Amino acid sequence: MKRKLLAVVIAATMMLTACCSCGNHEDNSGTGPDDGKVEETEKTTTSETTSETTAATTASETTVEEHDGPVQNGSYIIFGHYEQDGNESNGPEPIEWIKLSEEDGKVLLMSRYILDYQAYNNDYAEVTWETCSLRKWLNEDFLNAAFNASEQEQILTVINSTPDNVTAWGTSYGGNDTEDKIFLLSSEEAAALFANDDARAVGDCDWWWLRSPGYIQVRAAVVLTIGEIFTKGHVVNFNYHDHGVRPVLWLDVDQ
């Protein structure tokens, strides 16, 4: 079943207006001894990807579909439900996903909006994507809350590799490969799958987590409010209700 919705793409000028109170500010206030020493930001400039195309970012109107077959990259589909409007009495809302790429009968989807706010890790500690609490939350709490049994069968379990973060300050370990149903983009994937910073930005002065490590092991990479990939990262146990989660999954379109 298809229904037309107006998908307003947020322009750069709107983003600057929405985020005028927070802008591109990086909070270096963490609790670790090494945090706050470096003011420069780093932006990912190179990446590798097996995806053939990147998400479309300039359409002013697009089709939002129930999952019932292939859709074009950059379009949106409805799949699963999750509480999003803060009113639990009306039930969870349908989740809109951006189609980022397609290969071999599966599509890569990322939530169009931030669906929740979580710390990358509940405690201040040296962690990787494999060991962080956010990975556990995504593959247990979120998975079971957002999808019924039939929908969970359509979500593929994939092996994710998370590259090390090599910076002027040293190398942070990306960790072991993981098997995930739900995950986050890496810094490299976030660079490759979106055309520019504006396409990555979600507005409302919100950052969103990536699974890649920051410049030290107690930080994780984020996308800033203006869509810039910040590989220095934020402290893993930051959760100021502005560190957003945009889940990612591979969906089997042949089921």
PDB file of C-alpha atoms in Angstrom:
ATOM      1  CA  MET A   1       0.000   0.000   0.000  1.00  0.00           C
ATOM      2  CA  LYS A   2       1.402   3.377  -0.986  1.00  0.00           C
ATOM      3  CA  ARG A   3       0.568   6.811   0.242  1.00  0.00           C
ATOM      4  CA  LYS A   4       1.977  10.169  -0.737  1.00  0.00           C
ATOM      5  CA  LEU A   5       3.585  12.313   1.888  1.00  0.00           C
ATOM      6  CA  LEU A   6       5.369  15.577   1.440  1.00  0.00           C
ATOM      7  CA  ALA A   7       9.012  15.019   2.382  1.00  0.00           C
ATOM      8  CA  VAL A   8      10.520  18.396   3.064  1.00  0.00           C
ATOM      9  CA  VAL A   9      14.260  18.309   2.757  1.00  0.00           C
ATOM     10  CA  ILE A  10      15.906  20.562   5.305  1.00  0.00           C
ATOM     11  CA  ALA A  11      18.057  23.152   3.531  1.00  0.00           C
ATOM     12  CA  ALA A  12      21.320  24.390   4.921  1.00  0.00           C
ATOM     13  CA  THR A  13      19.879  27.796   5.771  1.00  0.00           C
ATOM     14  CA  MET A  14      17.082  26.199   7.776  1.00  0.00           C
ATOM     15  CA  MET A  15      19.607  24.065   9.615  1.00  0.00           C
ATOM     16  CA  LEU A  16      21.665  27.103  10.561  1.00  0.00           C
ATOM     17  CA  THR A  17      18.532  28.835  11.831  1.00  0.00           C
ATOM     18  CA  ALA A  18      17.320  25.803  13.808  1.00  0.00           C
ATOM     19  CA  CYS A  19      20.689  25.315  15.412  1.00  0.00           C
ATOM     20  CA  CYS A  20      21.657  28.921  16.015  1.00  0.00           C
ATOM     21  CA  SER A  21      21.710  28.312  19.746  1.00  0.00           C
ATOM     22  CA  CYS A  22      24.097  25.370  19.534  1.00  0.00           C
ATOM     23  CA  GLY A  23      25.745  25.593  16.120  1.00  0.00           C
ATOM     24  CA  ASN A  24      28.880  23.508  15.616  1.00  0.00           C
ATOM     25  CA  HIS A  25      29.827  23.571  19.274  1.00  0.00           C
ATOM     26  CA  GLU A  26      31.768  20.566  20.519  1.00  0.00           C
ATOM     27  CA  ASP A  27      31.310  19.871  24.223  1.00  0.00           C
ATOM     28  CA  ASN A  28      34.707  18.942  25.620  1.00  0.00           C
ATOM     29  CA  SER A  29      33.550  18.715  29.183  1.00  0.00           C
ATOM     30  CA  GLY A  30      33.965  14.957  29.744  1.00  0.00           C
ATOM     31  CA  THR A  31      35.126  13.228  32.865  1.00  0.00           C
ATOM     32  CA  GLY A  32      38.364  11.741  31.597  1.00  0.00           C
ATOM     33  CA  PRO A  33      41.847  13.227  32.006  1.00  0.00           C
ATOM     34  CA  ASP A  34      42.483  13.491  28.259  1.00  0.00           C
ATOM     35  CA  ASP A  35      39.234  15.187  27.290  1.00  0.00           C
ATOM     36  CA  GLY A  36      39.058  18.837  26.337  1.00  0.00           C
ATOM     37  CA  LYS A  37      42.694  19.232  25.284  1.00  0.00           C
ATOM     38  CA  VAL A  38      42.155  19.524  21.564  1.00  0.00           C
ATOM     39  CA  GLU A  39      39.893  22.121  20.000  1.00  0.00           C
ATOM     40  CA  GLU A  40      40.221  21.175  16.339  1.00  0.00           C
ATOM     41  CA  THR A  41      37.580  19.039  14.699  1.00  0.00           C
ATOM     42  CA  GLU A  42      38.367  16.370  12.175  1.00  0.00           C
ATOM     43  CA  LYS A  43      36.160  15.582   9.273  1.00  0.00           C
ATOM     44  CA  THR A  44      36.238  12.244   7.512  1.00  0.00           C
ATOM     45  CA  THR A  45      37.496  12.828   3.992  1.00  0.00           C
ATOM     46  CA  THR A  46      37.992   9.363   2.556  1.00  0.00           C
ATOM     47  CA  SER A  47      36.009   6.172   2.757  1.00  0.00           C
ATOM     48  CA  GLU A  48      35.397   2.809   1.151  1.00  0.00           C
ATOM     49  CA  THR A  49      31.990   1.338   0.402  1.00  0.00           C
ATOM     50  CA  THR A  50      30.481  -1.511  -1.577  1.00  0.00           C
ATOM     51  CA  SER A  51      27.305   0.436  -2.207  1.00  0.00           C
ATOM     52  CA  GLU A  52      26.726   1.396  -5.812  1.00  0.00           C
ATOM     53  CA  THR A  53      24.864   4.621  -5.166  1.00  0.00           C
ATOM     54  CA  THR A  54      24.327   7.240  -2.470  1.00  0.00           C
ATOM     55  CA  ALA A  55      21.091   8.492  -1.001  1.00  0.00           C
ATOM     56  CA  ALA A  56      19.180  11.102  -2.966  1.00  0.00           C
ATOM     57  CA  THR A  57      19.073  14.343  -1.015  1.00  0.00           C
ATOM     58  CA  THR A  58      17.342  17.023  -3.059  1.00  0.00           C
ATOM     59  CA  ALA A  59      13.869  15.736  -3.895  1.00  0.00           C
ATOM     60  CA  SER A  60      11.100  17.975  -2.594  1.00  0.00           C
ATOM     61  CA  GLU A  61       8.465  15.254  -2.780  1.00  0.00           C
ATOM     62  CA  THR A  62       8.880  11.528  -2.409  1.00  0.00           C
ATOM     63  CA  THR A  63       6.815   8.394  -1.934  1.00  0.00           C
ATOM     64  CA  VAL A  64       6.512   6.845   1.503  1.00  0.00           C
ATOM     65  CA  GLU A  65       5.637   3.186   1.171  1.00  0.00           C
ATOM     66  CA  GLU A  66       4.736   0.265   3.305  1.00  0.00           C
ATOM     67  CA  HIS A  67       7.405  -2.362   2.755  1.00  0.00           C
ATOM     68  CA  ASP A  68       6.068  -4.275  -0.229  1.00  0.00           C
ATOM     69  CA  GLY A  69       8.944  -4.412  -2.691  1.00  0.00           C
ATOM     70  CA  PRO A  70      11.908  -2.511  -4.096  1.00  0.00           C
ATOM     71  CA  VAL A  71      12.091   1.265  -3.737  1.00  0.00           C
ATOM     72  CA  GLN A  72      14.489   3.831  -5.135  1.00  0.00           C
ATOM     73  CA  ASN A  73      17.592   4.871  -3.209  1.00  0.00           C
ATOM     74  CA  GLY A  74      16.928   8.032  -1.254  1.00  0.00           C
ATOM     75  CA  SER A  75      13.213   7.313  -0.926  1.00  0.00           C
ATOM     76  CA  TYR A  76      11.458   6.438   2.311  1.00  0.00           C
ATOM     77  CA  ILE A  77       9.614   3.337   3.419  1.00  0.00           C
ATOM     78  CA  ILE A  78       7.503   2.479   6.453  1.00  0.00           C
ATOM     79  CA  PHE A  79       8.663  -0.524   8.457  1.00  0.00           C
ATOM     80  CA  GLY A  80       7.978  -1.263  12.123  1.00  0.00           C
ATOM     81  CA  HIS A  81       6.576   1.004  14.843  1.00  0.00           C
ATOM     82  CA  TYR A  82       8.196   2.916  17.707  1.00  0.00           C
ATOM     83  CA  GLU A  83       7.043   5.520  20.199  1.00  0.00           C
ATOM     84  CA  GLN A  84       8.037   8.896  18.766  1.00  0.00           C
ATOM     85  CA  ASP A  85       5.507  11.597  19.663  1.00  0.00           C
ATOM     86  CA  GLY A  86       5.734  11.274  23.449  1.00  0.00           C
ATOM     87  CA  ASN A  87       2.074  10.271  23.706  1.00  0.00           C
ATOM     88  CA  GLU A  88       1.954   6.611  24.641  1.00  0.00           C
ATOM     89  CA  SER A  89      -1.846   6.623  24.757  1.00  0.00           C
ATOM     90  CA  ASN A  90      -2.070   6.702  20.952  1.00  0.00           C
ATOM     91  CA  GLY A  91       0.364   3.840  20.490  1.00  0.00           C
ATOM     92  CA  PRO A  92       3.735   3.713  18.732  1.00  0.00           C
ATOM     93  CA  GLU A  93       4.149   5.558  15.437  1.00  0.00           C
ATOM     94  CA  PRO A  94       5.228   3.980  12.127  1.00  0.00           C
ATOM     95  CA  ILE A  95       8.976   4.255  11.532  1.00  0.00           C
ATOM     96  CA  GLU A  96      10.125   5.998   8.363  1.00  0.00           C
ATOM     97  CA  TRP A  97      13.385   4.725   6.898  1.00  0.00           C
ATOM     98  CA  ILE A  98      15.707   6.177   4.273  1.00  0.00           C
ATOM     99  CA  LYS A  99      16.848   3.676   1.700  1.00  0.00           C
ATOM    100  CA  LEU A 100      20.618   4.150   1.433  1.00  0.00           C
ATOM    101  CA  SER A 101      21.610   1.346  -0.929  1.00  0.00           C
ATOM    102  CA  GLU A 102      20.610  -2.016  -2.351  1.00  0.00           C
ATOM    103  CA  GLU A 103      22.561  -5.119  -3.215  1.00  0.00           C
ATOM    104  CA  ASP A 104      21.779  -8.802  -3.740  1.00  0.00           C
ATOM    105  CA  GLY A 105      18.111  -8.657  -2.767  1.00  0.00           C
ATOM    106  CA  LYS A 106      18.597  -6.600   0.373  1.00  0.00           C
ATOM    107  CA  VAL A 107      18.302  -2.899   1.142  1.00  0.00           C
ATOM    108  CA  LEU A 108      20.218  -0.805   3.637  1.00  0.00           C
ATOM    109  CA  LEU A 109      17.883   1.370   5.708  1.00  0.00           C
ATOM    110  CA  MET A 110      18.515   4.087   8.280  1.00  0.00           C
ATOM    111  CA  SER A 111      15.802   5.794  10.280  1.00  0.00           C
ATOM    112  CA  ARG A 112      14.803   9.107   8.739  1.00  0.00           C
ATOM    113  CA  TYR A 113      14.618  10.716  12.166  1.00  0.00           C
ATOM    114  CA  ILE A 114      16.326  10.243  15.500  1.00  0.00           C
ATOM    115  CA  LEU A 115      14.240   7.599  17.260  1.00  0.00           C
ATOM    116  CA  ASP A 116      15.692   7.733  20.752  1.00  0.00           C
ATOM    117  CA  TYR A 117      18.370   9.333  22.899  1.00  0.00           C
ATOM    118  CA  GLN A 118      20.949   7.092  24.514  1.00  0.00           C
ATOM    119  CA  ALA A 119      24.532   7.162  25.719  1.00  0.00           C
ATOM    120  CA  TYR A 120      26.974   5.182  23.582  1.00  0.00           C
ATOM    121  CA  ASN A 121      27.894   3.406  26.784  1.00  0.00           C
ATOM    122  CA  ASN A 122      26.222   3.635  30.166  1.00  0.00           C
ATOM    123  CA  ASP A 123      29.519   4.030  32.015  1.00  0.00           C
ATOM    124  CA  TYR A 124      32.651   6.073  31.389  1.00  0.00           C
ATOM    125  CA  ALA A 125      34.946   3.329  30.107  1.00  0.00           C
ATOM    126  CA  GLU A 126      37.148   2.299  27.209  1.00  0.00           C
ATOM    127  CA  VAL A 127      34.778   0.475  24.875  1.00  0.00           C
ATOM    128  CA  THR A 128      34.352  -0.533  21.263  1.00  0.00           C
ATOM    129  CA  TRP A 129      31.195  -1.012  19.225  1.00  0.00           C
ATOM    130  CA  GLU A 130      31.318  -4.698  20.198  1.00  0.00           C
ATOM    131  CA  THR A 131      31.266  -3.979  23.925  1.00  0.00           C
ATOM    132  CA  CYS A 132      29.220  -0.769  24.218  1.00  0.00           C
ATOM    133  CA  SER A 133      25.809  -0.764  25.896  1.00  0.00           C
ATOM    134  CA  LEU A 134      24.168   0.960  22.907  1.00  0.00           C
ATOM    135  CA  ARG A 135      24.779  -2.069  20.675  1.00  0.00           C
ATOM    136  CA  LYS A 136      23.096  -4.306  23.253  1.00  0.00           C
ATOM    137  CA  TRP A 137      20.171  -1.880  23.561  1.00  0.00           C
ATOM    138  CA  LEU A 138      19.658  -1.757  19.792  1.00  0.00           C
ATOM    139  CA  ASN A 139      19.707  -5.525  19.312  1.00  0.00           C
ATOM    140  CA  GLU A 140      17.514  -6.313  22.305  1.00  0.00           C
ATOM    141  CA  ASP A 141      15.335  -3.482  23.610  1.00  0.00           C
ATOM    142  CA  PHE A 142      14.850  -1.549  20.388  1.00  0.00           C
ATOM    143  CA  LEU A 143      14.569  -4.630  18.172  1.00  0.00           C
ATOM    144  CA  ASN A 144      11.826  -6.139  20.303  1.00  0.00           C
ATOM    145  CA  ALA A 145       9.990  -2.852  20.817  1.00  0.00           C
ATOM    146  CA  ALA A 146       9.974  -1.763  17.170  1.00  0.00           C
ATOM    147  CA  PHE A 147       9.343  -4.984  15.248  1.00  0.00           C
ATOM    148  CA  ASN A 148       7.006  -7.945  15.561  1.00  0.00           C
ATOM    149  CA  ALA A 149       8.185 -11.516  15.015  1.00  0.00           C
ATOM    150  CA  SER A 150       7.447 -11.463  11.288  1.00  0.00           C
ATOM    151  CA  GLU A 151       9.292  -8.184  10.789  1.00  0.00           C
ATOM    152  CA  GLN A 152      12.282  -9.418  12.761  1.00  0.00           C
ATOM    153  CA  GLU A 153      12.570 -12.347  10.371  1.00  0.00           C
ATOM    154  CA  GLN A 154      12.938  -9.885   7.497  1.00  0.00           C
ATOM    155  CA  ILE A 155      15.860  -8.129   9.192  1.00  0.00           C
ATOM    156  CA  LEU A 156      19.125  -9.767   8.235  1.00  0.00           C
ATOM    157  CA  THR A 157      21.928 -10.519  10.653  1.00  0.00           C
ATOM    158  CA  VAL A 158      25.084  -9.057   9.121  1.00  0.00           C
ATOM    159  CA  ILE A 159      28.764  -8.952   9.989  1.00  0.00           C
ATOM    160  CA  ASN A 160      30.025  -5.429  10.610  1.00  0.00           C
ATOM    161  CA  SER A 161      33.655  -4.361  10.602  1.00  0.00           C
ATOM    162  CA  THR A 162      34.491  -1.136  12.390  1.00  0.00           C
ATOM    163  CA  PRO A 163      37.772   0.439  11.240  1.00  0.00           C
ATOM    164  CA  ASP A 164      40.294   1.846  13.673  1.00  0.00           C
ATOM    165  CA  ASN A 165      40.334   5.631  14.049  1.00  0.00           C
ATOM    166  CA  VAL A 166      43.827   6.831  13.120  1.00  0.00           C
ATOM    167  CA  THR A 167      44.437  10.467  14.085  1.00  0.00           C
ATOM    168  CA  ALA A 168      47.290  12.809  14.920  1.00  0.00           C
ATOM    169  CA  TRP A 169      46.766  11.848  18.567  1.00  0.00           C
ATOM    170  CA  GLY A 170      47.120   8.122  17.993  1.00  0.00           C
ATOM    171  CA  THR A 171      44.961   5.168  17.010  1.00  0.00           C
ATOM    172  CA  SER A 172      41.708   4.098  18.624  1.00  0.00           C
ATOM    173  CA  TYR A 173      40.766   0.463  18.197  1.00  0.00           C
ATOM    174  CA  GLY A 174      37.649  -0.267  16.168  1.00  0.00           C
ATOM    175  CA  GLY A 175      37.165  -3.610  17.869  1.00  0.00           C
ATOM    176  CA  ASN A 176      36.278  -7.074  16.657  1.00  0.00           C
ATOM    177  CA  ASP A 177      33.804  -7.747  13.876  1.00  0.00           C
ATOM    178  CA  THR A 178      30.245  -8.043  15.143  1.00  0.00           C
ATOM    179  CA  GLU A 179      27.073  -9.834  14.106  1.00  0.00           C
ATOM    180  CA  ASP A 180      24.192  -7.378  14.254  1.00  0.00           C
ATOM    181  CA  LYS A 181      20.598  -7.055  13.217  1.00  0.00           C
ATOM    182  CA  ILE A 182      20.487  -3.393  14.228  1.00  0.00           C
ATOM    183  CA  PHE A 183      23.565  -1.178  14.172  1.00  0.00           C
ATOM    184  CA  LEU A 184      24.895   2.326  13.540  1.00  0.00           C
ATOM    185  CA  LEU A 185      26.793   3.648  10.551  1.00  0.00           C
ATOM    186  CA  SER A 186      30.559   3.906  10.805  1.00  0.00           C
ATOM    187  CA  SER A 187      32.303   7.203  10.079  1.00  0.00           C
ATOM    188  CA  GLU A 188      33.338   5.858   6.692  1.00  0.00           C
ATOM    189  CA  GLU A 189      29.820   4.753   5.800  1.00  0.00           C
ATOM    190  CA  ALA A 190      28.330   8.060   6.901  1.00  0.00           C
ATOM    191  CA  ALA A 191      30.764   9.843   4.580  1.00  0.00           C
ATOM    192  CA  ALA A 192      30.123   7.560   1.621  1.00  0.00           C
ATOM    193  CA  LEU A 193      26.357   7.161   1.786  1.00  0.00           C
ATOM    194  CA  PHE A 194      25.372  10.832   1.996  1.00  0.00           C
ATOM    195  CA  ALA A 195      26.084  13.508  -0.579  1.00  0.00           C
ATOM    196  CA  ASN A 196      27.073  16.216   1.905  1.00  0.00           C
ATOM    197  CA  ASP A 197      26.755  17.521   5.457  1.00  0.00           C
ATOM    198  CA  ASP A 198      23.269  18.901   4.857  1.00  0.00           C
ATOM    199  CA  ALA A 199      22.016  15.438   3.935  1.00  0.00           C
ATOM    200  CA  ARG A 200      23.291  14.008   7.235  1.00  0.00           C
ATOM    201  CA  ALA A 201      21.874  16.759   9.460  1.00  0.00           C
ATOM    202  CA  VAL A 202      18.558  16.148  11.202  1.00  0.00           C
ATOM    203  CA  GLY A 203      18.051  19.513  12.874  1.00  0.00           C
ATOM    204  CA  ASP A 204      16.750  20.444  16.305  1.00  0.00           C
ATOM    205  CA  CYS A 205      20.301  20.862  17.577  1.00  0.00           C
ATOM    206  CA  ASP A 206      20.756  17.090  17.763  1.00  0.00           C
ATOM    207  CA  TRP A 207      23.905  15.055  17.356  1.00  0.00           C
ATOM    208  CA  TRP A 208      23.675  11.394  16.421  1.00  0.00           C
ATOM    209  CA  TRP A 209      26.066   8.593  17.239  1.00  0.00           C
ATOM    210  CA  LEU A 210      28.204   6.603  14.839  1.00  0.00           C
ATOM    211  CA  ARG A 211      29.624   3.226  15.816  1.00  0.00           C
ATOM    212  CA  SER A 212      33.250   4.268  15.168  1.00  0.00           C
ATOM    213  CA  PRO A 213      35.604   5.088  18.037  1.00  0.00           C
ATOM    214  CA  GLY A 214      36.639   8.654  18.756  1.00  0.00           C
ATOM    215  CA  TYR A 215      40.244   9.766  18.972  1.00  0.00           C
ATOM    216  CA  ILE A 216      40.596   7.984  22.315  1.00  0.00           C
ATOM    217  CA  GLN A 217      38.846   4.832  23.459  1.00  0.00           C
ATOM    218  CA  VAL A 218      36.460   6.617  25.838  1.00  0.00           C
ATOM    219  CA  ARG A 219      34.928   8.569  22.951  1.00  0.00           C
ATOM    220  CA  ALA A 220      32.737   7.596  20.013  1.00  0.00           C
ATOM    221  CA  ALA A 221      32.331   9.423  16.708  1.00  0.00           C
ATOM    222  CA  VAL A 222      29.224  11.528  16.113  1.00  0.00           C
ATOM    223  CA  VAL A 223      27.503  13.526  13.402  1.00  0.00           C
ATOM    224  CA  LEU A 224      27.208  17.135  14.544  1.00  0.00           C
ATOM    225  CA  THR A 225      24.098  19.271  14.279  1.00  0.00           C
ATOM    226  CA  ILE A 226      25.217  20.703  10.918  1.00  0.00           C
ATOM    227  CA  GLY A 227      25.877  17.210   9.538  1.00  0.00           C
ATOM    228  CA  GLU A 228      29.657  17.212   9.909  1.00  0.00           C
ATOM    229  CA  ILE A 229      31.276  13.909  10.837  1.00  0.00           C
ATOM    230  CA  PHE A 230      33.202  14.530  14.050  1.00  0.00           C
ATOM    231  CA  THR A 231      35.791  11.764  14.301  1.00  0.00           C
ATOM    232  CA  LYS A 232      37.292  13.137  17.511  1.00  0.00           C
ATOM    233  CA  GLY A 233      34.016  12.046  19.057  1.00  0.00           C
ATOM    234  CA  HIS A 234      32.079  12.689  22.234  1.00  0.00           C
ATOM    235  CA  VAL A 235      32.581  10.990  25.590  1.00  0.00           C
ATOM    236  CA  VAL A 236      30.778   7.646  25.484  1.00  0.00           C
ATOM    237  CA  ASN A 237      28.569   8.171  28.528  1.00  0.00           C
ATOM    238  CA  PHE A 238      27.233  11.558  27.370  1.00  0.00           C
ATOM    239  CA  ASN A 239      23.441  11.517  27.271  1.00  0.00           C
ATOM    240  CA  TYR A 240      22.062  15.041  27.390  1.00  0.00           C
ATOM    241  CA  HIS A 241      18.876  14.149  25.526  1.00  0.00           C
ATOM    242  CA  ASP A 242      20.585  15.445  22.414  1.00  0.00           C
ATOM    243  CA  HIS A 243      22.760  12.448  21.553  1.00  0.00           C
ATOM    244  CA  GLY A 244      20.472  10.728  19.132  1.00  0.00           C
ATOM    245  CA  VAL A 245      20.209   7.213  17.782  1.00  0.00           C
ATOM    246  CA  ARG A 246      19.401   6.572  14.116  1.00  0.00           C
ATOM    247  CA  PRO A 247      19.229   2.783  13.812  1.00  0.00           C
ATOM    248  CA  VAL A 248      20.442   1.039  10.660  1.00  0.00           C
ATOM    249  CA  LEU A 249      19.456  -2.371   9.298  1.00  0.00           C
ATOM    250  CA  TRP A 250      19.609  -4.581   6.230  1.00  0.00           C
ATOM    251  CA  LEU A 251      16.146  -5.666   5.092  1.00  0.00           C
ATOM    252  CA  ASP A 252      15.505  -8.778   3.019  1.00  0.00           C
ATOM    253  CA  VAL A 253      13.278  -7.536   0.190  1.00  0.00           C
ATOM    254  CA  ASP A 254      12.647 -11.032  -1.180  1.00  0.00           C
ATOM    255  CA  GLN A 255      10.559 -12.111   1.815  1.00  0.00           C
TER     256      GLN A 255
END
